[in-house]
mmCIF file of C-alpha atoms and ligand atoms in Angstrom:
data_model
loop_
_atom_site.group_PDB
_atom_site.id
_atom_site.type_symbol
_atom_site.label_atom_id
_atom_site.label_comp_id
_atom_site.label_asym_id
_atom_site.label_seq_id
_atom_site.Cartn_x
_atom_site.Cartn_y
_atom_site.Cartn_z
ATOM 1 C CA UNK A 848 -56.579 -20.058 124.094
ATOM 2 C CA UNK A 849 -53.382 -19.140 122.250
ATOM 3 C CA UNK A 850 -53.806 -16.491 119.594
ATOM 4 C CA UNK A 851 -52.063 -17.386 116.380
ATOM 5 C CA UNK A 852 -50.910 -15.091 113.593
ATOM 6 C CA UNK A 853 -53.097 -15.758 110.559
ATOM 7 C CA UNK A 854 -51.051 -17.805 108.173
ATOM 8 C CA UNK A 855 -51.212 -19.043 104.609
ATOM 9 C CA UNK A 856 -49.174 -21.583 102.679
ATOM 10 C CA UNK A 857 -48.821 -21.374 98.909
ATOM 11 C CA UNK A 858 -47.852 -24.689 97.305
ATOM 12 C CA UNK A 859 -48.912 -28.206 98.204
ATOM 13 C CA UNK A 860 -46.240 -30.205 96.431
ATOM 14 C CA UNK A 861 -44.270 -32.843 98.334
ATOM 15 C CA UNK A 862 -42.482 -30.263 100.490
ATOM 16 C CA UNK A 863 -45.349 -27.798 100.880
ATOM 17 C CA UNK A 864 -47.648 -30.598 102.038
ATOM 18 C CA UNK A 865 -45.102 -31.795 104.595
ATOM 19 C CA UNK A 866 -44.721 -28.260 105.966
ATOM 20 C CA UNK A 867 -48.486 -27.779 106.103
ATOM 21 C CA UNK A 868 -49.043 -31.077 107.902
ATOM 22 C CA UNK A 869 -46.445 -30.100 110.525
ATOM 23 C CA UNK A 870 -48.188 -26.775 111.227
ATOM 24 C CA UNK A 871 -51.631 -28.368 111.365
ATOM 25 C CA UNK A 872 -50.341 -31.106 113.685
ATOM 26 C CA UNK A 873 -49.006 -28.348 115.949
ATOM 27 C CA UNK A 874 -52.479 -26.792 116.063
ATOM 28 C CA UNK A 875 -51.731 -23.825 113.787
ATOM 29 C CA UNK A 876 -54.748 -22.703 111.745
ATOM 30 C CA UNK A 877 -53.694 -22.673 108.104
ATOM 31 C CA UNK A 878 -55.074 -21.434 104.806
ATOM 32 C CA UNK A 879 -53.627 -23.209 101.761
ATOM 33 C CA UNK A 880 -53.558 -22.606 98.033
ATOM 34 C CA UNK A 881 -52.228 -24.758 95.218
ATOM 35 C CA UNK A 882 -52.153 -23.884 91.488
ATOM 36 C CA UNK A 883 -53.800 -27.151 90.502
ATOM 37 C CA UNK A 884 -57.048 -27.383 92.432
ATOM 38 C CA UNK A 885 -57.821 -30.597 94.270
ATOM 39 C CA UNK A 886 -54.583 -30.748 96.235
ATOM 40 C CA UNK A 887 -55.490 -29.961 99.818
ATOM 41 C CA UNK A 888 -54.665 -30.822 103.428
ATOM 42 C CA UNK A 889 -57.104 -32.150 105.980
ATOM 43 C CA UNK A 890 -57.845 -29.478 108.548
ATOM 44 C CA UNK A 891 -56.727 -26.572 106.356
ATOM 45 C CA UNK A 892 -58.896 -23.852 104.865
ATOM 46 C CA UNK A 893 -58.595 -23.933 101.063
ATOM 47 C CA UNK A 894 -58.437 -20.609 99.199
ATOM 48 C CA UNK A 895 -59.683 -20.331 95.629
ATOM 49 C CA UNK A 896 -56.762 -18.162 94.501
ATOM 50 C CA UNK A 897 -53.350 -17.050 95.688
ATOM 51 C CA UNK A 898 -54.705 -13.513 96.063
ATOM 52 C CA UNK A 899 -57.509 -14.749 98.321
ATOM 53 C CA UNK A 900 -55.101 -16.856 100.393
ATOM 54 C CA UNK A 901 -52.726 -13.913 100.862
ATOM 55 C CA UNK A 902 -55.478 -11.390 101.589
ATOM 56 C CA UNK A 903 -56.595 -13.271 104.693
ATOM 57 C CA UNK A 904 -53.181 -13.762 106.273
ATOM 58 C CA UNK A 905 -50.376 -11.816 107.882
ATOM 59 C CA UNK A 906 -47.735 -14.528 107.400
ATOM 60 C CA UNK A 907 -47.381 -15.902 103.865
ATOM 61 C CA UNK A 908 -45.190 -18.989 103.418
ATOM 62 C CA UNK A 909 -44.352 -19.867 99.823
ATOM 63 C CA UNK A 910 -43.022 -23.285 98.805
ATOM 64 C CA UNK A 911 -43.214 -23.647 95.025
ATOM 65 C CA UNK A 912 -41.070 -25.343 92.423
ATOM 66 C CA UNK A 913 -38.688 -22.490 91.601
ATOM 67 C CA UNK A 914 -38.335 -18.720 91.610
ATOM 68 C CA UNK A 915 -40.267 -18.342 88.343
ATOM 69 C CA UNK A 916 -43.279 -20.085 89.898
ATOM 70 C CA UNK A 917 -43.170 -17.663 92.831
ATOM 71 C CA UNK A 918 -43.321 -14.735 90.386
ATOM 72 C CA UNK A 919 -46.168 -16.407 88.489
ATOM 73 C CA UNK A 920 -48.194 -17.268 91.602
ATOM 74 C CA UNK A 921 -47.856 -13.827 93.214
ATOM 75 C CA UNK A 922 -48.128 -11.743 90.051
ATOM 76 C CA UNK A 923 -50.547 -8.893 90.803
ATOM 77 C CA UNK A 924 -51.225 -10.105 94.364
ATOM 78 C CA UNK A 925 -51.349 -7.311 96.986
ATOM 79 C CA UNK A 926 -48.467 -7.942 99.414
ATOM 80 C CA UNK A 927 -48.665 -4.671 101.357
ATOM 81 C CA UNK A 928 -48.158 -5.268 105.084
ATOM 82 C CA UNK A 929 -47.465 -9.003 104.616
ATOM 83 C CA UNK A 930 -44.618 -11.059 106.012
ATOM 84 C CA UNK A 931 -43.442 -13.240 103.126
ATOM 85 C CA UNK A 932 -41.294 -16.292 103.891
ATOM 86 C CA UNK A 933 -40.083 -17.873 100.672
ATOM 87 C CA UNK A 934 -39.004 -21.486 101.170
ATOM 88 C CA UNK A 935 -38.682 -22.086 97.431
ATOM 89 C CA UNK A 936 -35.151 -23.106 96.419
ATOM 90 C CA UNK A 937 -33.443 -20.336 94.447
ATOM 91 C CA UNK A 938 -30.007 -18.933 93.703
ATOM 92 C CA UNK A 939 -28.585 -16.116 95.887
ATOM 93 C CA UNK A 940 -29.198 -13.502 93.162
ATOM 94 C CA UNK A 941 -32.761 -14.722 92.620
ATOM 95 C CA UNK A 942 -33.410 -14.477 96.363
ATOM 96 C CA UNK A 943 -32.035 -10.904 96.496
ATOM 97 C CA UNK A 944 -34.138 -9.868 93.522
ATOM 98 C CA UNK A 945 -37.227 -11.533 95.042
ATOM 99 C CA UNK A 946 -36.584 -9.698 98.342
ATOM 100 C CA UNK A 947 -36.383 -6.335 96.536
ATOM 101 C CA UNK A 948 -39.521 -7.281 94.571
ATOM 102 C CA UNK A 949 -41.456 -8.120 97.762
ATOM 103 C CA UNK A 950 -40.204 -5.038 99.642
ATOM 104 C CA UNK A 951 -41.186 -2.791 96.726
ATOM 105 C CA UNK A 952 -44.712 -4.192 97.229
ATOM 106 C CA UNK A 953 -44.709 -3.237 100.911
ATOM 107 C CA UNK A 954 -43.880 -6.680 102.375
ATOM 108 C CA UNK A 955 -41.176 -7.828 104.770
ATOM 109 C CA UNK A 956 -39.211 -10.720 103.272
ATOM 110 C CA UNK A 957 -37.319 -13.715 104.594
ATOM 111 C CA UNK A 958 -35.758 -16.301 102.312
ATOM 112 C CA UNK A 959 -35.341 -19.898 103.418
ATOM 113 C CA UNK A 960 -33.387 -22.931 102.274
ATOM 114 C CA UNK A 961 -34.794 -26.226 103.475
ATOM 115 C CA UNK A 962 -32.110 -28.699 104.541
ATOM 116 C CA UNK A 963 -34.379 -31.722 104.741
ATOM 117 C CA UNK A 964 -36.451 -34.054 102.614
ATOM 118 C CA UNK A 965 -40.228 -34.142 103.230
ATOM 119 C CA UNK A 966 -40.265 -37.111 105.689
ATOM 120 C CA UNK A 967 -37.853 -35.177 107.952
ATOM 121 C CA UNK A 968 -40.230 -32.213 108.271
ATOM 122 C CA UNK A 969 -41.937 -32.059 111.673
ATOM 123 C CA UNK A 970 -39.426 -34.586 113.031
ATOM 124 C CA UNK A 971 -36.679 -32.510 114.712
ATOM 125 C CA UNK A 972 -34.797 -35.621 115.825
ATOM 126 C CA UNK A 973 -33.814 -36.180 112.156
ATOM 127 C CA UNK A 974 -31.606 -33.079 112.234
ATOM 128 C CA UNK A 975 -33.790 -31.195 109.741
ATOM 129 C CA UNK A 976 -33.173 -27.462 109.638
ATOM 130 C CA UNK A 977 -34.097 -24.473 107.550
ATOM 131 C CA UNK A 978 -31.577 -21.744 106.717
ATOM 132 C CA UNK A 979 -33.042 -18.247 106.823
ATOM 133 C CA UNK A 980 -31.759 -14.862 105.656
ATOM 134 C CA UNK A 981 -33.302 -11.460 105.170
ATOM 135 C CA UNK A 982 -35.512 -9.638 107.668
ATOM 136 C CA UNK A 983 -34.318 -10.577 111.156
ATOM 137 C CA UNK A 984 -37.331 -8.758 112.637
ATOM 138 C CA UNK A 985 -39.697 -10.961 110.652
ATOM 139 C CA UNK A 986 -37.874 -14.061 111.849
ATOM 140 C CA UNK A 987 -37.960 -13.015 115.493
ATOM 141 C CA UNK A 988 -41.656 -12.213 115.301
ATOM 142 C CA UNK A 989 -42.527 -15.610 113.795
ATOM 143 C CA UNK A 990 -39.753 -17.768 115.264
ATOM 144 C CA UNK A 991 -42.199 -20.003 117.147
ATOM 145 C CA UNK A 992 -44.207 -20.897 114.089
ATOM 146 C CA UNK A 993 -41.162 -21.177 111.808
ATOM 147 C CA UNK A 994 -39.543 -23.530 114.309
ATOM 148 C CA UNK A 995 -42.378 -26.062 114.040
ATOM 149 C CA UNK A 996 -41.354 -27.920 110.840
ATOM 150 C CA UNK A 997 -37.573 -27.927 111.432
ATOM 151 C CA UNK A 998 -34.735 -26.206 113.283
ATOM 152 C CA UNK A 999 -34.172 -22.512 112.546
ATOM 153 C CA UNK A 1000 -30.720 -21.304 111.440
ATOM 154 C CA UNK A 1001 -30.408 -17.579 110.638
ATOM 155 C CA UNK A 1002 -27.421 -16.783 108.424
ATOM 156 C CA UNK A 1003 -27.710 -13.024 107.939
ATOM 157 C CA UNK A 1004 -29.581 -9.967 106.716
ATOM 158 C CA UNK A 1005 -28.450 -10.437 103.100
ATOM 159 C CA UNK A 1006 -31.480 -12.229 101.594
ATOM 160 C CA UNK A 1007 -29.158 -14.183 99.296
ATOM 161 C CA UNK A 1008 -27.272 -15.868 102.135
ATOM 162 C CA UNK A 1009 -29.774 -18.645 102.880
ATOM 163 C CA UNK A 1010 -29.589 -19.725 99.229
ATOM 164 C CA UNK A 1011 -25.795 -19.373 99.236
ATOM 165 C CA UNK A 1012 -25.452 -21.614 102.300
ATOM 166 C CA UNK A 1013 -28.070 -24.024 100.956
ATOM 167 C CA UNK A 1014 -26.301 -24.424 97.609
ATOM 168 C CA UNK A 1015 -22.864 -24.718 99.253
ATOM 169 C CA UNK A 1016 -24.165 -27.586 101.413
ATOM 170 C CA UNK A 1017 -25.876 -29.247 98.451
ATOM 171 C CA UNK A 1018 -22.718 -28.884 96.369
ATOM 172 C CA UNK A 1019 -20.667 -30.659 99.044
ATOM 173 C CA UNK A 1020 -23.339 -33.359 99.139
ATOM 174 C CA UNK A 1021 -23.080 -33.741 95.363
ATOM 175 C CA UNK A 1022 -19.366 -34.469 95.681
ATOM 176 C CA UNK A 1023 -20.152 -37.009 98.382
ATOM 177 C CA UNK A 1024 -22.761 -38.700 96.181
ATOM 178 C CA UNK A 1025 -20.173 -38.866 93.378
ATOM 179 C CA UNK A 1026 -17.686 -40.585 95.677
ATOM 180 C CA UNK A 1027 -20.331 -42.985 96.964
ATOM 181 C CA UNK A 1028 -21.326 -43.874 93.394
ATOM 182 C CA UNK A 1029 -17.710 -44.627 92.475
ATOM 183 C CA UNK A 1030 -17.205 -46.714 95.621
ATOM 184 C CA UNK A 1031 -20.230 -48.940 94.960
ATOM 185 C CA UNK A 1032 -19.234 -49.234 91.282
ATOM 186 C CA UNK A 1033 -15.858 -50.681 92.368
ATOM 187 C CA UNK A 1034 -17.709 -53.526 94.139
ATOM 188 C CA UNK A 1035 -19.841 -54.478 91.107
ATOM 189 C CA UNK A 1036 -19.200 -58.017 89.949
ATOM 190 C CA UNK A 1037 -17.623 -59.016 93.266
ATOM 191 C CA UNK A 1038 -19.304 -60.984 96.027
ATOM 192 C CA UNK A 1039 -19.107 -58.017 98.443
ATOM 193 C CA UNK A 1040 -22.751 -57.282 99.271
ATOM 194 C CA UNK A 1041 -23.628 -53.574 99.065
ATOM 195 C CA UNK A 1042 -25.483 -53.900 102.385
ATOM 196 C CA UNK A 1043 -22.294 -55.181 104.068
ATOM 197 C CA UNK A 1044 -20.222 -52.372 102.594
ATOM 198 C CA UNK A 1045 -22.708 -49.596 103.455
ATOM 199 C CA UNK A 1046 -21.928 -49.407 107.205
ATOM 200 C CA UNK A 1047 -18.190 -49.201 106.483
ATOM 201 C CA UNK A 1048 -18.796 -46.419 104.005
ATOM 202 C CA UNK A 1049 -21.046 -44.498 106.409
ATOM 203 C CA UNK A 1050 -18.471 -44.783 109.229
ATOM 204 C CA UNK A 1051 -15.634 -43.675 106.977
ATOM 205 C CA UNK A 1052 -17.492 -40.648 105.599
ATOM 206 C CA UNK A 1053 -18.508 -39.665 109.137
ATOM 207 C CA UNK A 1054 -14.900 -39.938 110.363
ATOM 208 C CA UNK A 1055 -13.605 -37.900 107.406
ATOM 209 C CA UNK A 1056 -16.274 -35.202 107.739
ATOM 210 C CA UNK A 1057 -14.327 -33.646 110.631
ATOM 211 C CA UNK A 1058 -11.674 -32.561 108.118
ATOM 212 C CA UNK A 1059 -13.860 -29.575 107.181
ATOM 213 C CA UNK A 1060 -12.773 -27.845 110.410
ATOM 214 C CA UNK A 1061 -9.122 -28.159 109.383
ATOM 215 C CA UNK A 1062 -9.888 -26.656 105.978
ATOM 216 C CA UNK A 1063 -11.747 -23.778 107.655
ATOM 217 C CA UNK A 1064 -8.828 -23.138 110.012
ATOM 218 C CA UNK A 1065 -6.355 -23.094 107.116
ATOM 219 C CA UNK A 1066 -8.556 -20.681 105.151
ATOM 220 C CA UNK A 1067 -8.916 -18.399 108.202
ATOM 221 C CA UNK A 1068 -5.182 -18.372 109.012
ATOM 222 C CA UNK A 1069 -3.989 -18.392 105.405
ATOM 223 C CA UNK A 1070 -1.581 -21.191 106.338
ATOM 224 C CA UNK A 1071 -2.566 -24.144 104.173
ATOM 225 C CA UNK A 1072 0.122 -26.344 105.726
ATOM 226 C CA UNK A 1073 -1.282 -25.928 109.264
ATOM 227 C CA UNK A 1074 -2.134 -29.257 110.899
ATOM 228 C CA UNK A 1075 -1.724 -31.211 107.638
ATOM 229 C CA UNK A 1076 -1.793 -34.950 108.379
ATOM 230 C CA UNK A 1077 -1.869 -36.146 104.762
ATOM 231 C CA UNK A 1078 0.175 -33.988 102.433
ATOM 232 C CA UNK A 1079 -0.592 -33.288 98.800
ATOM 233 C CA UNK A 1080 2.512 -35.044 97.445
ATOM 234 C CA UNK A 1081 1.511 -38.266 99.220
ATOM 235 C CA UNK A 1082 -2.133 -37.950 98.162
ATOM 236 C CA UNK A 1083 -1.278 -37.391 94.487
ATOM 237 C CA UNK A 1084 0.875 -40.555 94.626
ATOM 238 C CA UNK A 1085 -2.074 -42.338 96.242
ATOM 239 C CA UNK A 1086 -4.377 -41.193 93.469
ATOM 240 C CA UNK A 1087 -2.469 -43.464 91.090
ATOM 241 C CA UNK A 1088 -3.566 -46.445 93.198
ATOM 242 C CA UNK A 1089 -7.180 -45.274 93.114
ATOM 243 C CA UNK A 1090 -7.059 -44.926 89.329
ATOM 244 C CA UNK A 1091 -5.319 -48.257 88.813
ATOM 245 C CA UNK A 1092 -7.856 -50.059 91.021
ATOM 246 C CA UNK A 1093 -10.686 -48.523 88.991
ATOM 247 C CA UNK A 1094 -8.969 -49.876 85.870
ATOM 248 C CA UNK A 1095 -8.624 -53.360 87.429
ATOM 249 C CA UNK A 1096 -12.313 -53.357 88.410
ATOM 250 C CA UNK A 1097 -13.455 -52.058 85.023
ATOM 251 C CA UNK A 1098 -14.838 -48.793 86.446
ATOM 252 C CA UNK A 1099 -14.729 -45.418 84.706
ATOM 253 C CA UNK A 1100 -12.583 -42.809 86.466
ATOM 254 C CA UNK A 1101 -14.651 -39.885 85.156
ATOM 255 C CA UNK A 1102 -15.958 -38.869 88.585
ATOM 256 C CA UNK A 1103 -12.491 -38.841 90.169
ATOM 257 C CA UNK A 1104 -10.199 -37.305 87.569
ATOM 258 C CA UNK A 1105 -11.413 -33.654 87.612
ATOM 259 C CA UNK A 1106 -10.577 -33.289 91.306
ATOM 260 C CA UNK A 1107 -7.335 -35.238 90.945
ATOM 261 C CA UNK A 1108 -6.265 -32.943 88.080
ATOM 262 C CA UNK A 1109 -6.687 -29.932 90.377
ATOM 263 C CA UNK A 1110 -4.622 -31.635 93.099
ATOM 264 C CA UNK A 1111 -1.851 -32.262 90.535
ATOM 265 C CA UNK A 1112 -1.932 -28.625 89.381
ATOM 266 C CA UNK A 1113 -1.561 -27.392 92.953
ATOM 267 C CA UNK A 1114 1.314 -29.823 93.540
ATOM 268 C CA UNK A 1115 3.000 -28.702 90.316
ATOM 269 C CA UNK A 1116 2.719 -25.098 91.606
ATOM 270 C CA UNK A 1117 5.012 -26.131 94.488
ATOM 271 C CA UNK A 1118 2.632 -26.893 97.361
ATOM 272 C CA UNK A 1119 3.654 -30.430 98.307
ATOM 273 C CA UNK A 1120 3.233 -29.747 102.056
ATOM 274 C CA UNK A 1121 -0.403 -28.637 101.876
ATOM 275 C CA UNK A 1122 -3.509 -30.790 102.033
ATOM 276 C CA UNK A 1123 -6.237 -30.099 99.486
ATOM 277 C CA UNK A 1124 -7.187 -26.578 100.634
ATOM 278 C CA UNK A 1125 -5.128 -24.992 97.831
ATOM 279 C CA UNK A 1126 -7.588 -26.470 95.318
ATOM 280 C CA UNK A 1127 -10.053 -23.803 96.544
ATOM 281 C CA UNK A 1128 -7.669 -21.108 95.254
ATOM 282 C CA UNK A 1129 -7.679 -22.779 91.845
ATOM 283 C CA UNK A 1130 -11.491 -22.912 91.761
ATOM 284 C CA UNK A 1131 -12.264 -19.358 92.911
ATOM 285 C CA UNK A 1132 -12.188 -17.197 89.788
HETATM 286 P P1 LIG B 1358 -43.159 -30.513 93.888
HETATM 287 O O1 LIG B 1358 -42.742 -30.697 92.459
HETATM 288 O O2 LIG B 1358 -43.698 -31.666 94.635
HETATM 289 O O3 LIG B 1358 -44.254 -29.334 93.960
HETATM 290 C C1 LIG B 1358 -44.083 -28.160 93.219
HETATM 291 C C2 LIG B 1358 -45.126 -27.154 93.645
HETATM 292 O O4 LIG B 1358 -44.931 -25.947 92.880
HETATM 293 C C3 LIG B 1358 -46.568 -27.607 93.385
HETATM 294 O O5 LIG B 1358 -47.395 -27.066 94.379
HETATM 295 C C4 LIG B 1358 -46.831 -26.958 92.024
HETATM 296 O O6 LIG B 1358 -48.201 -26.774 91.790
HETATM 297 C C5 LIG B 1358 -46.154 -25.632 92.226
HETATM 298 N N1 LIG B 1358 -45.867 -24.926 90.993
HETATM 299 C C6 LIG B 1358 -45.000 -25.273 90.005
HETATM 300 N N2 LIG B 1358 -44.983 -24.356 89.041
HETATM 301 C C7 LIG B 1358 -45.870 -23.384 89.420
HETATM 302 C C8 LIG B 1358 -46.296 -22.172 88.829
HETATM 303 N N3 LIG B 1358 -45.801 -21.748 87.664
HETATM 304 N N4 LIG B 1358 -47.207 -21.418 89.492
HETATM 305 C C9 LIG B 1358 -47.710 -21.832 90.677
HETATM 306 N N5 LIG B 1358 -47.349 -22.996 91.295
HETATM 307 C C10 LIG B 1358 -46.436 -23.753 90.662
HETATM 308 O O7 LIG B 1358 -41.901 -29.868 94.624
HETATM 309 P P2 LIG B 1358 -41.568 -29.881 96.198
HETATM 310 O O8 LIG B 1358 -42.799 -29.549 96.959
HETATM 311 O O9 LIG B 1358 -40.823 -31.111 96.522
HETATM 312 O O10 LIG B 1358 -40.543 -28.683 96.275
HETATM 313 C C11 LIG B 1358 -40.955 -27.347 96.543
HETATM 314 C C12 LIG B 1358 -39.709 -26.537 96.860
HETATM 315 O O11 LIG B 1358 -39.076 -27.112 98.014
HETATM 316 C C13 LIG B 1358 -38.681 -26.536 95.727
HETATM 317 O O12 LIG B 1358 -38.121 -25.246 95.565
HETATM 318 C C14 LIG B 1358 -37.646 -27.530 96.211
HETATM 319 O O13 LIG B 1358 -36.353 -27.264 95.697
HETATM 320 C C15 LIG B 1358 -37.691 -27.320 97.719
HETATM 321 N N6 LIG B 1358 -37.169 -28.464 98.440
HETATM 322 C C16 LIG B 1358 -37.678 -29.714 98.191
HETATM 323 C C17 LIG B 1358 -37.114 -30.824 98.803
HETATM 324 C C18 LIG B 1358 -37.627 -32.207 98.537
HETATM 325 O O14 LIG B 1358 -36.920 -33.173 98.879
HETATM 326 N N7 LIG B 1358 -38.820 -32.375 97.983
HETATM 327 C C19 LIG B 1358 -35.942 -30.683 99.696
HETATM 328 C C20 LIG B 1358 -35.535 -29.328 99.952
HETATM 329 C C21 LIG B 1358 -36.119 -28.273 99.310
HETATM 330 P P3 LIG B 1358 -49.061 -27.851 90.942
HETATM 331 O O15 LIG B 1358 -49.573 -28.865 91.943
HETATM 332 O O16 LIG B 1358 -50.127 -27.017 90.344
HETATM 333 O O17 LIG B 1358 -48.134 -28.452 89.911
#
């Protein structure tokens, strides 16, 4: 028989339940607690309070709505000697403060950012992964169990780094969603079926995603003209066509114009030979 570290999961929302099901399916004994009683998982031991759930476990995984709910759920709970893994989405500063808070209570702390939606949990072939930062010792000790729901990516000892990476990835995704929304809006009122356009859009976004390596190389070398295939002067000219087409199709340009305005500012500053990397300099305050 394999001996498992005693483990508890606080939070049985959509994500907490998915995580719990993955551990139970992998044969990991699990104690669960949820603020609103009645939410449970088949095969799990249900604790009557967060304090009771924590008391019986070495490894405490927390997946609640936000940082404030973590504070509320663990208020007054004895964390001495516990390994706390907080998979609740937070900001970098919140994660650092929560790490200090947990360590002051005698716990080791690891923060996590889940890069998956619940159906991807426990299904590694979907590419689901969880970013971790904080106690590397904690991670190494529990790597097996933490690797059950999704891939493990450790991004550093600074407990804020998982949240920083998480939010950077989500921010890039937000820009992508904005572009996708504008693209489908352009097709409204035409006889182009969204389902016919979708594969073209997916292929194009996939092909363009490789450009992030070029941006990284330019940032690392400080040479923003390095390897530029489409220069800023050309792209700003091209923006006029994008805006005019939106006008022709009766689509608002409000999602496009903030980024285009930054491209124009960088061009006006004399950087016609760059790509769009110089926009980063305009954003970073
Ligand atoms: P849900 O809204 O489904 O669940 C929220 C959970 O938090 C419930 O268990 C709820 O308990 C609990 N909760 C809320 N407020 C408090 C409080 N004050 N004290 C104690 N418990 C509280 O959210 P998810 O499960 O989807 O998300 C959980 C975390 O996972 C979030 O931080 C989210 O950002 C992150 N995440 C979610 C993803 C998703 O697609 N769902 C993707 C990636 C990350 P109760 O049942 O009593 O309301």
